[in-house]
GROMACS .gro file of C-alpha atoms in nm:
model
  161
    1UNK     CA    1 -19.236   4.240  -0.885
    2UNK     CA    2 -18.996   4.041  -1.119
    3UNK     CA    3 -18.621   4.005  -1.138
    4UNK     CA    4 -18.426   4.280  -1.289
    5UNK     CA    5 -18.223   4.167  -1.586
    6UNK     CA    6 -17.937   4.343  -1.746
    7UNK     CA    7 -17.707   4.622  -1.662
    8UNK     CA    8 -17.766   4.986  -1.574
    9UNK     CA    9 -17.651   5.270  -1.773
   10UNK     CA   10 -17.393   5.360  -1.503
   11UNK     CA   11 -17.253   5.023  -1.496
   12UNK     CA   12 -17.210   5.007  -1.875
   13UNK     CA   13 -17.056   5.351  -1.856
   14UNK     CA   14 -16.813   5.267  -1.592
   15UNK     CA   15 -16.705   4.952  -1.777
   16UNK     CA   16 -16.647   5.131  -2.105
   17UNK     CA   17 -16.439   5.410  -1.908
   18UNK     CA   18 -16.212   5.128  -1.736
   19UNK     CA   19 -16.158   4.976  -2.076
   20UNK     CA   20 -16.072   5.302  -2.249
   21UNK     CA   21 -15.808   5.365  -1.951
   22UNK     CA   22 -15.657   5.020  -1.987
   23UNK     CA   23 -15.632   5.057  -2.370
   24UNK     CA   24 -15.475   5.400  -2.349
   25UNK     CA   25 -15.209   5.251  -2.116
   26UNK     CA   26 -15.132   4.952  -2.326
   27UNK     CA   27 -15.100   5.134  -2.667
   28UNK     CA   28 -14.740   5.254  -2.624
   29UNK     CA   29 -14.633   4.935  -2.503
   30UNK     CA   30 -14.779   4.751  -2.802
   31UNK     CA   31 -14.608   5.004  -3.023
   32UNK     CA   32 -14.289   4.944  -2.867
   33UNK     CA   33 -14.336   4.563  -2.901
   34UNK     CA   34 -14.399   4.603  -3.278
   35UNK     CA   35 -14.095   4.815  -3.332
   36UNK     CA   36 -13.877   4.545  -3.155
   37UNK     CA   37 -14.044   4.283  -3.352
   38UNK     CA   38 -13.964   4.455  -3.685
   39UNK     CA   39 -13.610   4.504  -3.584
   40UNK     CA   40 -13.566   4.136  -3.491
   41UNK     CA   41 -13.740   4.045  -3.815
   42UNK     CA   42 -13.498   4.262  -4.026
   43UNK     CA   43 -13.206   4.113  -3.867
   44UNK     CA   44 -13.328   3.744  -3.905
   45UNK     CA   45 -13.429   3.809  -4.273
   46UNK     CA   46 -13.086   3.956  -4.353
   47UNK     CA   47 -12.903   3.666  -4.206
   48UNK     CA   48 -13.148   3.441  -4.407
   49UNK     CA   49 -13.101   3.628  -4.750
   50UNK     CA   50 -12.714   3.582  -4.703
   51UNK     CA   51 -12.721   3.214  -4.620
   52UNK     CA   52 -12.979   3.144  -4.903
   53UNK     CA   53 -12.749   3.336  -5.146
   54UNK     CA   54 -12.451   3.156  -5.020
   55UNK     CA   55 -12.595   2.823  -5.049
   56UNK     CA   56 -12.720   2.896  -5.409
   57UNK     CA   57 -12.381   2.989  -5.510
   58UNK     CA   58 -12.223   2.670  -5.379
   59UNK     CA   59 -12.493   2.443  -5.477
   60UNK     CA   60 -12.543   2.567  -5.845
   61UNK     CA   61 -12.178   2.675  -5.899
   62UNK     CA   62 -12.260   3.024  -5.974
   63UNK     CA   63 -12.192   3.381  -5.867
   64UNK     CA   64 -12.473   3.525  -5.662
   65UNK     CA   65 -12.509   3.883  -5.567
   66UNK     CA   66 -12.695   4.027  -5.258
   67UNK     CA   67 -12.837   4.360  -5.303
   68UNK     CA   68 -12.872   4.537  -4.959
   69UNK     CA   69 -12.961   4.878  -5.105
   70UNK     CA   70 -13.327   4.842  -5.169
   71UNK     CA   71 -13.591   5.098  -5.087
   72UNK     CA   72 -13.894   4.902  -5.250
   73UNK     CA   73 -13.925   4.546  -5.242
   74UNK     CA   74 -13.757   4.387  -5.537
   75UNK     CA   75 -13.814   4.023  -5.631
   76UNK     CA   76 -13.509   3.791  -5.642
   77UNK     CA   77 -13.357   3.660  -5.962
   78UNK     CA   78 -13.147   3.356  -6.042
   79UNK     CA   79 -12.813   3.543  -5.979
   80UNK     CA   80 -12.938   3.826  -5.749
   81UNK     CA   81 -13.098   3.830  -5.396
   82UNK     CA   82 -13.261   4.153  -5.255
   83UNK     CA   83 -13.304   4.267  -4.901
   84UNK     CA   84 -13.495   4.547  -4.737
   85UNK     CA   85 -13.516   4.648  -4.386
   86UNK     CA   86 -13.865   4.626  -4.215
   87UNK     CA   87 -14.035   4.906  -4.020
   88UNK     CA   88 -13.808   5.174  -3.884
   89UNK     CA   89 -13.484   4.975  -3.925
   90UNK     CA   90 -13.211   5.099  -4.135
   91UNK     CA   91 -12.879   4.941  -4.246
   92UNK     CA   92 -12.538   5.053  -4.172
   93UNK     CA   93 -12.249   4.890  -4.329
   94UNK     CA   94 -11.859   4.903  -4.256
   95UNK     CA   95 -11.745   5.136  -4.543
   96UNK     CA   96 -11.998   5.167  -4.823
   97UNK     CA   97 -12.080   4.795  -4.893
   98UNK     CA   98 -12.449   4.767  -4.994
   99UNK     CA   99 -12.373   4.480  -5.227
  100UNK     CA  100 -12.223   4.139  -5.139
  101UNK     CA  101 -12.116   3.883  -5.378
  102UNK     CA  102 -12.082   3.497  -5.309
  103UNK     CA  103 -11.855   3.305  -5.538
  104UNK     CA  104 -11.864   2.967  -5.656
  105UNK     CA  105 -11.708   2.823  -5.336
  106UNK     CA  106 -11.908   3.054  -5.108
  107UNK     CA  107 -11.639   3.286  -5.058
  108UNK     CA  108 -11.712   3.676  -5.041
  109UNK     CA  109 -11.630   3.935  -5.304
  110UNK     CA  110 -11.690   4.315  -5.278
  111UNK     CA  111 -11.687   4.603  -5.514
  112UNK     CA  112 -11.363   4.729  -5.615
  113UNK     CA  113 -11.335   5.093  -5.485
  114UNK     CA  114 -11.100   5.198  -5.771
  115UNK     CA  115 -11.301   5.025  -6.057
  116UNK     CA  116 -11.688   4.976  -5.936
  117UNK     CA  117 -11.757   4.756  -6.238
  118UNK     CA  118 -11.515   4.492  -6.089
  119UNK     CA  119 -11.530   4.246  -5.780
  120UNK     CA  120 -11.220   4.174  -5.553
  121UNK     CA  121 -11.216   3.922  -5.284
  122UNK     CA  122 -11.293   4.064  -4.949
  123UNK     CA  123 -10.998   4.156  -4.743
  124UNK     CA  124 -11.145   4.046  -4.412
  125UNK     CA  125 -11.473   4.048  -4.243
  126UNK     CA  126 -11.747   4.236  -4.393
  127UNK     CA  127 -11.986   4.374  -4.128
  128UNK     CA  128 -12.337   4.509  -4.156
  129UNK     CA  129 -12.510   4.694  -3.884
  130UNK     CA  130 -12.890   4.704  -3.848
  131UNK     CA  131 -13.010   4.994  -3.651
  132UNK     CA  132 -13.359   5.035  -3.485
  133UNK     CA  133 -13.450   5.411  -3.531
  134UNK     CA  134 -13.798   5.404  -3.401
  135UNK     CA  135 -13.904   5.457  -3.024
  136UNK     CA  136 -13.731   5.638  -2.752
  137UNK     CA  137 -13.349   5.706  -2.750
  138UNK     CA  138 -13.304   5.429  -2.515
  139UNK     CA  139 -13.479   5.164  -2.765
  140UNK     CA  140 -13.234   5.275  -3.046
  141UNK     CA  141 -13.060   4.953  -3.061
  142UNK     CA  142 -12.831   4.789  -3.339
  143UNK     CA  143 -12.729   4.450  -3.414
  144UNK     CA  144 -12.397   4.357  -3.602
  145UNK     CA  145 -12.397   4.085  -3.855
  146UNK     CA  146 -12.063   3.980  -3.987
  147UNK     CA  147 -11.961   3.781  -4.298
  148UNK     CA  148 -11.625   3.645  -4.309
  149UNK     CA  149 -11.411   3.597  -4.603
  150UNK     CA  150 -11.506   3.235  -4.653
  151UNK     CA  151 -11.853   3.323  -4.627
  152UNK     CA  152 -11.959   3.240  -4.281
  153UNK     CA  153 -12.244   3.442  -4.143
  154UNK     CA  154 -12.289   3.522  -3.788
  155UNK     CA  155 -12.471   3.773  -3.568
  156UNK     CA  156 -12.199   3.895  -3.356
  157UNK     CA  157 -12.314   4.162  -3.121
  158UNK     CA  158 -12.585   4.393  -3.003
  159UNK     CA  159 -12.522   4.768  -2.931
  160UNK     CA  160 -12.660   5.094  -2.972
  161UNK     CA  161 -12.698   5.337  -3.272
   0.00000   0.00000   0.00000
């Protein structure tokens, strides 16, 4: 009698069942990882966009606007940069600022509340809060990004939404 080669039907079914169980257990964890990555990506892209706009304003001696109120991807222009959150992240800002302007020296200007067609120098630190709205309640984290009057951009704190 010759040697048996291959696997029996029972061995194959057991192997497939074990793989199905492992996949079922790993799927929620993978989803949470993707939500966290999108949240971190949104934060880093916002910081990058703000830094890029400020650099362009200073280097080219022009006023550069950053629009943070996009719901669809929009291309940047010579005087305007656009940012949109990734995944289930959303932007909350202090007050109603969804646009920030960098002047010729990198200083920050905001919309004049009494006349929306004019810009005024920022009174203090402008903050933007990015919230992660996906996942469970314990996963709803936030990151705060601050922009000083002089245009210094930094991620300040992490918290919850």
